[in-house]
Amino acid sequence: MPDKKVGPRHLLKKLRELMAVNLEPQERLDKIVREIAAIMVAEVCSLYALRADGVLELYATEGLNPGAVHTASLKLGQGLVGTIAASARPLNLQDAQKHPAFAYLPEVGEEAYHSFLGVPVLRAGRTLGVLVVQNKTMRNYLDDEVEALETTAMVIAEMIASGELVRLTRPGLELDLTRPVRIDGLPFNDGIGLGHVVLHEPRIVVTNLFNEDSEQEIARLEKALGSLRVSIDDMLSRREVAFEGEHRAVLETYRMFANDRGWVRRLEEAIRNGLTAEAAVEKVQSDMRARMQNMTDPYLRERMSDFDDLANRLLRQLLGRGAEDIAHSLPKDAIIVARTMGAAELLDYPREKLRGLVLEDGAATSHVVIVARAMGIAVVGQVKGAVSMSENGDEIIVDGDEGVTHLRPQPDLEKAYVEKVRFRARRQQHYRELRDSPSETRDGVKIDLLMNAGLMVDLPQLAESGAAGIGLFRTELQFMVASTFPRAEAQEQFYRSVIEAVEGKSVTFRTIDIGGDKVLPYFKNARQEENPALGWRAIRLTLDRPGLLKTQVRALLKAAGGRELKLMLPMVTELGEIHQAREIIDAEVRHLSKHAHLLPTVLKLGAMVEVPAMLWQLDELMATVDFVSVGSNDLFQFVMATDRGNTTLANRFDPLSVPFLRTLKAIADAGHRNNVPVTLCGELAGKPISAMALMGLGYHSISMSPASIGPVKAMMRELPLGELTAFMNDNLEGHSAGLPMRALLQGFADERGIPL
Ligand code: PEP
Ligand code: MG
């Protein structure tokens, strides 16, 4: 039994020499296993690579039957090698043949060998293969030897990832690195994106693996760790006051990790074994990730992601790299893959090159998703493992309709998607052709199709979609994508740009609607709310913080100087709130006119109907305001007592059910009765079948996402509205619990060839 201490440094030095010379891949692998065997005084050294079909194939060996190379194989989980690959943990055995997982492969000829040390070949937490040494004697491999073999495995992992071994594969038996993967997530925005992966925070590829001088490398590591700690402390102190809750907790965790002695010790050990500081970070991280990959505890998984993030930051410190210049290196069909990202970060990417967004985390209501919707790109969220499974440049399909992501898709799947995209393009072409046709039903009733917006990136869609104007401008989005409250000047400037961009079409600005699910990270609600949807939000909040409302109203009045201004109040519960808001508006008007500012030519004040209490004071409401807009998203959640963000309940109750349709009809009727314009601006307006129902209820103006204008218009152009109105009246009045309304409406459309 060799008791000489194996020097990993010596091993790495040899490897470095072998990597530097020009050799055929197989020759290089053969030499590598020979050197490892020699230096570790082992009779056998073998490398198994994981194929896409889940089989570990013998790629090179010193000591076993050379004829078994590329023929001997084990399934993932089978035998010792398969066990190591499946568990991503090393196995160190004095007598391998006694191990319950030992599998006898006659072709390799390993009967004579007893002791066995195998380590996984890992990269970014993924197993790419297994590296094994064996001896005839029953010996125990020392910790140093395990460490040395793991370090060697890391170099081999880089070699596999660099594509060098691809030339050794046969068709149908490709390496796992190229395996197609389907990951199911949640659909956050419709659309299909075909393109190439762009990792949002690109995993830094460490090319400089071997160090010249360990002490010098440790000093580099210390310095980088120091800067990392300072930057975290800095983030924490800067946000001391306004920055509470989740983000703060994450930063606290970072600080704890950055000072974690165990982590630092493992990094130093890897450097002492001959790696550069950055390669050490990569190795330690990869080991940890692989070990934690089977963890189910969501808390610990989340912490692992934090650790990943931290390791990436440390790598950036070591390489002195700031945010890269992404715009230039971006492919023209980029699909951004991120664990999570801020809304502003998404806006840094050039829109014309974006085809989709894949998020490991995130919610449908997160800011980045709101922005992605405004940009009109397909989004799939909760795609677990997306970041570690993909490499920059991999082919990828994002199916935002189904909530599915296909990484490295097979050609036939890709073909099917290309066909789908073509079909959509043809439909889009049809919608574009409809754009300039009159906005009327088949029987000549004029209906205004408006669009919802909230950011500058939305505005080009006004002309593209052919919308008659903006029926709902969600001003809170500007606040949500910012990192502090936008100042008065910034608000004014923003509103002015919007008004100029709509070129004379009408735009209805809604005063900030924050609270509920719309949170501003820099604005702290002192109380934790049990039911934020029923809590301190929208008009309630702005009336309690009148400074907010005054600033916004003043900015809007100034921006709309010389033009019409339409202002709308969200979540009104009692008429007194409208009176209070009007007083604030009037005071601002007086103030501006006193200072000789140009005022809007007309000021129209409207209210949203979103709270059921309004339903029993509709006539009084109509007498108080100039126009009304139904927020069907909120109204539906309150009428049906169903949280709009709860995915479990998402399709449980139908907005096209009799009670909700009657609710909507009562509002439209009150508008007609009082001669006050009524619009509806929730998601209902954007689906052709529900848009048709709304028209049948008497809505002559609806506001929706711009992508819905085309399909709704196509429906409307075929709609005999008179007939539908009679049909709906009959069915709503004497509804005899026969077919559900949705089915009746579908039948009505099908019989008349109305495209839904
Ligand atoms: C609504 O509630 O329907 C609405 C349009 O407002 P938001 O979705 O912004 O709450
Ligand atoms: Mg609402």
mmCIF file of C-alpha atoms in Angstrom, residues 236-365:
data_model
loop_
_atom_site.group_PDB
_atom_site.id
_atom_site.type_symbol
_atom_site.label_atom_id
_atom_site.label_comp_id
_atom_site.label_asym_id
_atom_site.label_seq_id
_atom_site.Cartn_x
_atom_site.Cartn_y
_atom_site.Cartn_z
ATOM 1 C CA LEU A 236 -27.241 46.689 3.805
ATOM 2 C CA SER A 237 -26.415 50.072 5.253
ATOM 3 C CA ARG A 238 -27.616 51.999 2.227
ATOM 4 C CA ARG A 239 -30.971 50.355 2.549
ATOM 5 C CA GLU A 240 -31.100 50.488 6.302
ATOM 6 C CA VAL A 241 -34.261 52.530 6.506
ATOM 7 C CA ALA A 242 -36.371 51.827 3.492
ATOM 8 C CA PHE A 243 -35.309 48.315 2.808
ATOM 9 C CA GLU A 244 -36.997 45.743 4.929
ATOM 10 C CA GLY A 245 -38.350 42.254 4.614
ATOM 11 C CA GLU A 246 -37.297 39.653 2.153
ATOM 12 C CA HIS A 247 -34.476 41.506 0.416
ATOM 13 C CA ARG A 248 -32.902 42.447 3.646
ATOM 14 C CA ALA A 249 -33.099 38.860 4.842
ATOM 15 C CA VAL A 250 -31.315 37.740 1.690
ATOM 16 C CA LEU A 251 -28.532 40.243 2.181
ATOM 17 C CA GLU A 252 -28.166 39.222 5.812
ATOM 18 C CA THR A 253 -27.771 35.654 4.643
ATOM 19 C CA TYR A 254 -25.144 36.735 2.136
ATOM 20 C CA ARG A 255 -23.252 38.450 4.878
ATOM 21 C CA MET A 256 -23.396 35.331 6.993
ATOM 22 C CA PHE A 257 -22.153 33.146 4.136
ATOM 23 C CA ALA A 258 -19.404 35.537 3.168
ATOM 24 C CA ASN A 259 -18.059 35.174 6.692
ATOM 25 C CA ASP A 260 -18.646 31.439 6.866
ATOM 26 C CA ARG A 261 -15.402 29.864 8.046
ATOM 27 C CA GLY A 262 -16.172 26.443 6.569
ATOM 28 C CA TRP A 263 -16.659 27.923 3.120
ATOM 29 C CA VAL A 264 -13.478 29.949 3.280
ATOM 30 C CA ARG A 265 -11.525 26.924 4.532
ATOM 31 C CA ARG A 266 -12.731 24.775 1.635
ATOM 32 C CA LEU A 267 -11.789 27.490 -0.826
ATOM 33 C CA GLU A 268 -8.305 27.772 0.641
ATOM 34 C CA GLU A 269 -7.854 24.039 0.577
ATOM 35 C CA ALA A 270 -8.725 23.908 -3.111
ATOM 36 C CA ILE A 271 -6.181 26.622 -3.796
ATOM 37 C CA ARG A 272 -3.502 24.800 -1.818
ATOM 38 C CA ASN A 273 -4.189 21.812 -4.037
ATOM 39 C CA GLY A 274 -3.161 23.838 -7.035
ATOM 40 C CA LEU A 275 -6.257 25.622 -8.332
ATOM 41 C CA THR A 276 -6.552 29.308 -8.984
ATOM 42 C CA ALA A 277 -8.843 31.222 -6.649
ATOM 43 C CA GLU A 278 -11.599 31.370 -9.271
ATOM 44 C CA ALA A 279 -11.314 27.661 -10.081
ATOM 45 C CA ALA A 280 -11.502 26.986 -6.338
ATOM 46 C CA VAL A 281 -14.751 28.963 -6.069
ATOM 47 C CA GLU A 282 -16.148 26.998 -8.979
ATOM 48 C CA LYS A 283 -15.095 23.662 -7.503
ATOM 49 C CA VAL A 284 -16.378 24.270 -3.992
ATOM 50 C CA GLN A 285 -19.635 25.599 -5.367
ATOM 51 C CA SER A 286 -20.086 22.717 -7.737
ATOM 52 C CA ASP A 287 -19.488 20.141 -4.973
ATOM 53 C CA MET A 288 -21.933 21.871 -2.710
ATOM 54 C CA ARG A 289 -24.596 22.263 -5.347
ATOM 55 C CA ALA A 290 -24.381 18.641 -6.370
ATOM 56 C CA ARG A 291 -24.685 17.527 -2.777
ATOM 57 C CA MET A 292 -27.669 19.691 -2.183
ATOM 58 C CA GLN A 293 -29.488 18.974 -5.421
ATOM 59 C CA ASN A 294 -31.660 16.267 -3.942
ATOM 60 C CA MET A 295 -32.731 18.396 -1.042
ATOM 61 C CA THR A 296 -36.425 18.964 -0.918
ATOM 62 C CA ASP A 297 -36.552 21.515 1.873
ATOM 63 C CA PRO A 298 -37.568 24.697 0.042
ATOM 64 C CA TYR A 299 -35.842 26.887 2.614
ATOM 65 C CA LEU A 300 -32.504 25.157 2.138
ATOM 66 C CA ARG A 301 -32.886 25.146 -1.640
ATOM 67 C CA GLU A 302 -33.479 28.859 -1.533
ATOM 68 C CA ARG A 303 -30.362 29.310 0.605
ATOM 69 C CA MET A 304 -28.431 27.305 -1.976
ATOM 70 C CA SER A 305 -29.519 29.753 -4.635
ATOM 71 C CA ASP A 306 -28.315 32.562 -2.429
ATOM 72 C CA PHE A 307 -24.998 30.807 -2.103
ATOM 73 C CA ASP A 308 -24.797 30.462 -5.892
ATOM 74 C CA ASP A 309 -25.421 34.132 -6.242
ATOM 75 C CA LEU A 310 -22.743 34.902 -3.730
ATOM 76 C CA ALA A 311 -20.220 32.629 -5.444
ATOM 77 C CA ASN A 312 -20.948 34.409 -8.719
ATOM 78 C CA ARG A 313 -20.346 37.755 -7.041
ATOM 79 C CA LEU A 314 -17.071 36.476 -5.644
ATOM 80 C CA LEU A 315 -16.008 35.294 -9.090
ATOM 81 C CA ARG A 316 -16.768 38.708 -10.476
ATOM 82 C CA GLN A 317 -14.685 40.318 -7.751
ATOM 83 C CA LEU A 318 -11.805 37.984 -8.557
ATOM 84 C CA LEU A 319 -11.968 38.689 -12.266
ATOM 85 C CA GLY A 320 -12.559 42.386 -11.773
ATOM 86 C CA ARG A 321 -15.628 42.181 -13.964
ATOM 87 C CA GLY A 322 -18.590 44.490 -13.658
ATOM 88 C CA ALA A 323 -21.840 44.190 -15.522
ATOM 89 C CA GLU A 324 -20.932 43.111 -18.995
ATOM 90 C CA ASP A 325 -21.885 44.961 -22.089
ATOM 91 C CA ILE A 326 -24.755 42.717 -22.902
ATOM 92 C CA ALA A 327 -26.286 44.533 -25.805
ATOM 93 C CA HIS A 328 -23.368 43.836 -28.098
ATOM 94 C CA SER A 329 -22.849 40.179 -27.484
ATOM 95 C CA LEU A 330 -26.532 39.308 -27.605
ATOM 96 C CA PRO A 331 -27.783 36.903 -30.289
ATOM 97 C CA LYS A 332 -30.644 38.288 -32.370
ATOM 98 C CA ASP A 333 -33.040 35.720 -30.893
ATOM 99 C CA ALA A 334 -32.107 35.937 -27.228
ATOM 100 C CA ILE A 335 -34.025 34.051 -24.575
ATOM 101 C CA ILE A 336 -33.020 35.313 -21.182
ATOM 102 C CA VAL A 337 -32.669 32.651 -18.529
ATOM 103 C CA ALA A 338 -32.467 33.925 -14.967
ATOM 104 C CA ARG A 339 -33.116 32.781 -11.474
ATOM 105 C CA THR A 340 -34.842 36.047 -10.861
ATOM 106 C CA MET A 341 -34.229 39.569 -12.047
ATOM 107 C CA GLY A 342 -35.252 43.142 -11.522
ATOM 108 C CA ALA A 343 -37.573 44.903 -13.944
ATOM 109 C CA ALA A 344 -34.983 47.534 -14.741
ATOM 110 C CA GLU A 345 -32.463 44.859 -15.649
ATOM 111 C CA LEU A 346 -34.795 43.453 -18.288
ATOM 112 C CA LEU A 347 -35.167 46.900 -19.784
ATOM 113 C CA ASP A 348 -31.399 46.982 -20.274
ATOM 114 C CA TYR A 349 -31.705 44.347 -22.989
ATOM 115 C CA PRO A 350 -32.534 45.630 -26.474
ATOM 116 C CA ARG A 351 -36.178 44.729 -27.137
ATOM 117 C CA GLU A 352 -35.668 43.827 -30.771
ATOM 118 C CA LYS A 353 -33.365 40.957 -29.834
ATOM 119 C CA LEU A 354 -35.557 39.439 -27.108
ATOM 120 C CA ARG A 355 -37.698 36.406 -27.864
ATOM 121 C CA GLY A 356 -38.527 35.202 -24.372
ATOM 122 C CA LEU A 357 -37.821 35.072 -20.684
ATOM 123 C CA VAL A 358 -37.381 32.046 -18.439
ATOM 124 C CA LEU A 359 -37.381 32.546 -14.689
ATOM 125 C CA GLU A 360 -36.615 29.960 -12.050
ATOM 126 C CA ASP A 361 -38.568 31.967 -9.522
ATOM 127 C CA GLY A 362 -40.865 34.902 -9.815
ATOM 128 C CA ALA A 363 -44.597 35.326 -9.716
ATOM 129 C CA ALA A 364 -47.003 36.396 -12.414
ATOM 130 C CA THR A 365 -47.283 39.714 -10.617
#
